[in-house]
PDB file of C-alpha atoms and ligand atoms in Angstrom:
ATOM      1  CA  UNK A1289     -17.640   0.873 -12.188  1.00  0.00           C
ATOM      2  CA  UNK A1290     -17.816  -0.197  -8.793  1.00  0.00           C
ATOM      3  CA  UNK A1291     -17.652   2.310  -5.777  1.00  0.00           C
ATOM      4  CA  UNK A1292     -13.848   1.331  -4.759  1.00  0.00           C
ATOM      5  CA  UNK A1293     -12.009   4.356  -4.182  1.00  0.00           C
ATOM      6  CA  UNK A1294      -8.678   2.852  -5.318  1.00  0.00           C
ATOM      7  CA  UNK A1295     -10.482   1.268  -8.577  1.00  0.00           C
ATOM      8  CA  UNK A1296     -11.702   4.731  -9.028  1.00  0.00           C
ATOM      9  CA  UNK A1297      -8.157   6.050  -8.827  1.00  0.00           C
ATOM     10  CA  UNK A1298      -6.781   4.116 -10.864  1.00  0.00           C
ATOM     11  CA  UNK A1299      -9.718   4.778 -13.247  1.00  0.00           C
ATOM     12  CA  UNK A1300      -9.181   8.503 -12.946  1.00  0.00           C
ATOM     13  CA  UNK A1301     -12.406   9.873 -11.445  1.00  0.00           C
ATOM     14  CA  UNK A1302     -10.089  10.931  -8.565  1.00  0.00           C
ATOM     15  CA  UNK A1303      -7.064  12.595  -8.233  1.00  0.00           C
ATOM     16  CA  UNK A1304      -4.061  11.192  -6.889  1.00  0.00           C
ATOM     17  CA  UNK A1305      -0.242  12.246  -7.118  1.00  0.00           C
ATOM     18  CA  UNK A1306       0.985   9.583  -9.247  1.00  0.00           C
ATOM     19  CA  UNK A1307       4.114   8.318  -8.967  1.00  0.00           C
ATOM     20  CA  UNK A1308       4.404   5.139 -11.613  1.00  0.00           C
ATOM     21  CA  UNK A1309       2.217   3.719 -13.624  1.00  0.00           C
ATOM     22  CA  UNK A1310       1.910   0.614 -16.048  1.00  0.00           C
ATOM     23  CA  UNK A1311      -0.659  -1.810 -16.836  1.00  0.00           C
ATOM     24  CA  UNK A1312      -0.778  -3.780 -14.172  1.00  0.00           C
ATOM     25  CA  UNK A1313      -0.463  -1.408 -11.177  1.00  0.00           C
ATOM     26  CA  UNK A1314      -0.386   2.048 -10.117  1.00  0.00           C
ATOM     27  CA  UNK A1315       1.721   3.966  -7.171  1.00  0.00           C
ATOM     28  CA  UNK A1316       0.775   7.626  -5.675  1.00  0.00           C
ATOM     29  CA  UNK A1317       1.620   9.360  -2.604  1.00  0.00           C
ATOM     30  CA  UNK A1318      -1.499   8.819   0.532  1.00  0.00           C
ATOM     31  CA  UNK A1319      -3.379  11.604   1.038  1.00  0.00           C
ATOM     32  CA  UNK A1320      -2.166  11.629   4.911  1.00  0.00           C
ATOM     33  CA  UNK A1321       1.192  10.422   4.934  1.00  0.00           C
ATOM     34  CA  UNK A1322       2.475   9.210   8.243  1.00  0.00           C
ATOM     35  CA  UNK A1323       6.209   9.846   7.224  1.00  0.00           C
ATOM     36  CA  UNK A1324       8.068  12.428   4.975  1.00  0.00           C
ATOM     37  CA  UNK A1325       7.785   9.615   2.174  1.00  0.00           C
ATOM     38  CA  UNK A1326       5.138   7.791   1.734  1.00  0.00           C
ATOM     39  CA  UNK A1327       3.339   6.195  -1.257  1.00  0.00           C
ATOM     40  CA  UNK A1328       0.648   3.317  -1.845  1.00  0.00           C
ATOM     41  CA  UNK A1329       1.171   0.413  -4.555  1.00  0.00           C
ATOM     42  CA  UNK A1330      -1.761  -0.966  -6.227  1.00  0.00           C
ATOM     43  CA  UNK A1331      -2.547  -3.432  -8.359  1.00  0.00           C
ATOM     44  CA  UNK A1332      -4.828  -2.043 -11.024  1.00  0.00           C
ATOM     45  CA  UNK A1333      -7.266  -5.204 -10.470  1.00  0.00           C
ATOM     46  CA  UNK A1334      -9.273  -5.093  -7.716  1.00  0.00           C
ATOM     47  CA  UNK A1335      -8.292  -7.385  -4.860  1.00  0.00           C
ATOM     48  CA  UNK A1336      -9.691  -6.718  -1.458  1.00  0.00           C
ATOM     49  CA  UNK A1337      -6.682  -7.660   0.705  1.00  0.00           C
ATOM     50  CA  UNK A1338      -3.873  -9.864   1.079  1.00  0.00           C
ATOM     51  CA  UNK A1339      -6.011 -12.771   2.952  1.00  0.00           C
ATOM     52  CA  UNK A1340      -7.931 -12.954  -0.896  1.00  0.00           C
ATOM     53  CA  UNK A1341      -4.843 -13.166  -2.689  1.00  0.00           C
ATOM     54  CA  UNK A1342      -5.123 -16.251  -4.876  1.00  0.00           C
ATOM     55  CA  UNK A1343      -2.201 -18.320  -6.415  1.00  0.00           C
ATOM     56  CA  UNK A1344      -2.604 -16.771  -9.519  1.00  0.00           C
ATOM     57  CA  UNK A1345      -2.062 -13.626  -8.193  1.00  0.00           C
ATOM     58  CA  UNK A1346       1.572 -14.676  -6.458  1.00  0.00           C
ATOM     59  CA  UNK A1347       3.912 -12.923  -9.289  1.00  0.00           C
ATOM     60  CA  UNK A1348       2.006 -10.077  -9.573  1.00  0.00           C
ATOM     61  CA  UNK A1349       2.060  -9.389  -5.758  1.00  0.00           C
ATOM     62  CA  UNK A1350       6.247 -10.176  -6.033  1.00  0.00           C
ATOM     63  CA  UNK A1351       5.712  -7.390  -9.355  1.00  0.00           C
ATOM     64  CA  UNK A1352       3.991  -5.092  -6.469  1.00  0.00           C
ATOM     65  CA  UNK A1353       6.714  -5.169  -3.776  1.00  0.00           C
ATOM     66  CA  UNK A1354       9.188  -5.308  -5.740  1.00  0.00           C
ATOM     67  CA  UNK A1355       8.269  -2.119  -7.498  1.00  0.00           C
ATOM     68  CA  UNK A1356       7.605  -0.865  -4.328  1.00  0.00           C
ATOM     69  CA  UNK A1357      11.493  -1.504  -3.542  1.00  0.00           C
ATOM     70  CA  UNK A1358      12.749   0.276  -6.487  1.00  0.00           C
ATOM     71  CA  UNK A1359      10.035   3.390  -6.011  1.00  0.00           C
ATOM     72  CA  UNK A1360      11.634   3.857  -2.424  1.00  0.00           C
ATOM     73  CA  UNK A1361      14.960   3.383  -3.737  1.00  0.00           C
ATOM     74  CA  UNK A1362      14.227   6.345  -6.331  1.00  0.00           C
ATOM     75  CA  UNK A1363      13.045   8.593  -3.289  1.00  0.00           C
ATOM     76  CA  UNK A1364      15.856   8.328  -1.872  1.00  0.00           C
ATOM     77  CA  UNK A1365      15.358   5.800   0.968  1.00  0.00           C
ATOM     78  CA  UNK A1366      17.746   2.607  -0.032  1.00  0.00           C
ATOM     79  CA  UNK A1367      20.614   3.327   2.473  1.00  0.00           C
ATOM     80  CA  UNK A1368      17.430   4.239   5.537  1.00  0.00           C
ATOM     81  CA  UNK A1369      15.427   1.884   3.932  1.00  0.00           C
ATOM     82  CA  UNK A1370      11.848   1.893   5.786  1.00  0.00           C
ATOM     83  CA  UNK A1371       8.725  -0.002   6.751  1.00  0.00           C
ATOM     84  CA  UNK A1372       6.901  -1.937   3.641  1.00  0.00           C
ATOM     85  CA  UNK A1373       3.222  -2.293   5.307  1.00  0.00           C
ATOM     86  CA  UNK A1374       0.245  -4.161   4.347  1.00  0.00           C
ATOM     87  CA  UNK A1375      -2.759  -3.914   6.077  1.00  0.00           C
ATOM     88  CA  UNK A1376      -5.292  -6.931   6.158  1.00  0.00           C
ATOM     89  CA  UNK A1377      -9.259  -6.785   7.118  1.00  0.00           C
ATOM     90  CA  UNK A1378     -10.561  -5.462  10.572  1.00  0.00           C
ATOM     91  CA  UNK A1379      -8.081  -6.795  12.622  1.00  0.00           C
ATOM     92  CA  UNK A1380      -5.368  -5.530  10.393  1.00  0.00           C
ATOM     93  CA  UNK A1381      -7.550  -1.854  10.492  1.00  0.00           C
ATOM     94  CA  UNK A1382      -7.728  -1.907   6.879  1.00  0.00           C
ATOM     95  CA  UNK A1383      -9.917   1.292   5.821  1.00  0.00           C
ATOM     96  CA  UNK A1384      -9.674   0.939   1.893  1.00  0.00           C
ATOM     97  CA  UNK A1385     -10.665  -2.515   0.821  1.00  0.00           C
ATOM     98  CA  UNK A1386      -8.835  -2.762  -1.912  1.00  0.00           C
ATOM     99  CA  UNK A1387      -4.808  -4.169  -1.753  1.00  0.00           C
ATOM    100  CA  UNK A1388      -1.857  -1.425  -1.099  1.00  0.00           C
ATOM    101  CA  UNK A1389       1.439  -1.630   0.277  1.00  0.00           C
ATOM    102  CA  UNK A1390       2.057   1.396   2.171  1.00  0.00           C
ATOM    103  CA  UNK A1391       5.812   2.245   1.970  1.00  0.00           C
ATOM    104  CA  UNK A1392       6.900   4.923   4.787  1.00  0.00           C
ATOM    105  CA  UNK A1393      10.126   6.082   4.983  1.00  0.00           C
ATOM    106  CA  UNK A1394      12.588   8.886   5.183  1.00  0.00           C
ATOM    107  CA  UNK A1395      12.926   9.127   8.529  1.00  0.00           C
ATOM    108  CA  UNK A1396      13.767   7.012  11.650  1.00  0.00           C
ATOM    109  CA  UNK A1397      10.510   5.672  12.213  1.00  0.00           C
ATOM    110  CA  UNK A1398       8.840   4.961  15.688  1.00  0.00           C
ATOM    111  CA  UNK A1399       8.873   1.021  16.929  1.00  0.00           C
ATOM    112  CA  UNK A1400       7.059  -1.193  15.473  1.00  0.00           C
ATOM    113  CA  UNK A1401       5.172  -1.594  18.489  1.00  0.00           C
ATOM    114  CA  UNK A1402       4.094   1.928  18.347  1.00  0.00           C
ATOM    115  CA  UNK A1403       0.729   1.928  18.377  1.00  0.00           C
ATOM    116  CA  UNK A1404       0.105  -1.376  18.358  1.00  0.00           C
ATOM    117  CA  UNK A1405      -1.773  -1.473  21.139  1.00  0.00           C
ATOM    118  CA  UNK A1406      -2.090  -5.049  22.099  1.00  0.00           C
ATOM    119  CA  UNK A1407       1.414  -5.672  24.413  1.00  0.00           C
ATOM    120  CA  UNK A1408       0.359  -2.318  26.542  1.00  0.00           C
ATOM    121  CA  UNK A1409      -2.546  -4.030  27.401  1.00  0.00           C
ATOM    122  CA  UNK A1410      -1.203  -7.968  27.521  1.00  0.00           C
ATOM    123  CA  UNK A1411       2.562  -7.524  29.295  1.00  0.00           C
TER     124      UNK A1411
HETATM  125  P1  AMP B2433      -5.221   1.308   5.159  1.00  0.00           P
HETATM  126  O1  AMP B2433      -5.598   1.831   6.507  1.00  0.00           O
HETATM  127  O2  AMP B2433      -4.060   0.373   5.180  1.00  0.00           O
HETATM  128  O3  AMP B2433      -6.430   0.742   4.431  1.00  0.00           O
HETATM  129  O4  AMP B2433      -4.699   2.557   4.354  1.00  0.00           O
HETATM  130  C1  AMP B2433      -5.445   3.317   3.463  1.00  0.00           C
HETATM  131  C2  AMP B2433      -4.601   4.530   3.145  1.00  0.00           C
HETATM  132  O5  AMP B2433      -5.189   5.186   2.025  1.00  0.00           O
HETATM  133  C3  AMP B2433      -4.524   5.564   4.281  1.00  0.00           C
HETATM  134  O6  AMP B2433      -3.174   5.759   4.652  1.00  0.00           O
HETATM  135  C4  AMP B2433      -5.150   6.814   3.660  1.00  0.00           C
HETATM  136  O7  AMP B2433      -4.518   8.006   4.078  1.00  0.00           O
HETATM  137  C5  AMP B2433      -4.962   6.551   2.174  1.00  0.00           C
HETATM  138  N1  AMP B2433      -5.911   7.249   1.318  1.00  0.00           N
HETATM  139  C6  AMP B2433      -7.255   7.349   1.483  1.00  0.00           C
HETATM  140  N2  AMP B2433      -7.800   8.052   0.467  1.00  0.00           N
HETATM  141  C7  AMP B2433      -6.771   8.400  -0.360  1.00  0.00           C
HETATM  142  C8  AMP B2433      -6.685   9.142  -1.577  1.00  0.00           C
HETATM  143  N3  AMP B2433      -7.757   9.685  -2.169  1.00  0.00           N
HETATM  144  N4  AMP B2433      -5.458   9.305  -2.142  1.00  0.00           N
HETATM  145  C9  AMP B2433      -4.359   8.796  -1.544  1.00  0.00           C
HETATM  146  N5  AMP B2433      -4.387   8.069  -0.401  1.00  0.00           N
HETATM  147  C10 AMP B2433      -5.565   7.885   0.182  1.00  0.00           C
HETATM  148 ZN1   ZN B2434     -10.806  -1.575  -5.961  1.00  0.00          ZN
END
């Protein structure tokens, strides 16, 4: 096993509040959400981040967002909808190496410039 803390999530030598499952992927609620919902979705196989997506990956990553959709739907968030967020590498401040889509939601959220960062310093 390799020392991914997602891959050992999914493999069950950590905890997480699960909130689907199937064979392919795996969503639980982050440890530190940044909104009153918010959950991670998986895929079960390791891939490190959307820049290493490969074309054979393409309909599982449609299978990931658009189980992501339904999950948020199912908590309650499909008339406020929400902010579907993927994270890429160090630019993107990616801090678990292995692909998520962070759903946040249930709440009006700040701008999406909020905390951006870059147009404080550039405008
Ligand atoms: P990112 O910065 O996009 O890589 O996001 C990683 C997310 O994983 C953060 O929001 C963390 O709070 C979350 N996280 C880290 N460890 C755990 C864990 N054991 N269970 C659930 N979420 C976690
Ligand atoms: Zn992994």
């Amino acid at each position: 096993m390799n020392n991914c803390l997602f891959c050992r999530i999914v493999a069950g030598e950590i905890p997480s509040k699960k909130i689907y499952e199937d064979d392919e992927m795996l969503i639980f609620y982050d440890i530190k959400p940044m909104a009153p919902v918010h959950f991670l979705v998986i895929p079960k196989k390791h891939i490190d981040n959307l820049m290493e997506l490969e074309k054979t990956d393409a309909a599982l990553a449609g299978r990931l967002f658009f189980k992501a959709q339904e999950t948020a739907k199912e908590l309650g968030c499909e008339d406020g909808g929400g902010r579907f967020v993927v994270n890429a590498k160090k630019d993107g401040r990616q801090t678990v190496n292995h692909l998520h889509i962070h759903f946040l939601g249930g709440c009006k959220l700040g701008g999406f410039g909020a905390g951006i960062g870059w147009q404080l310093k550039n405008t």
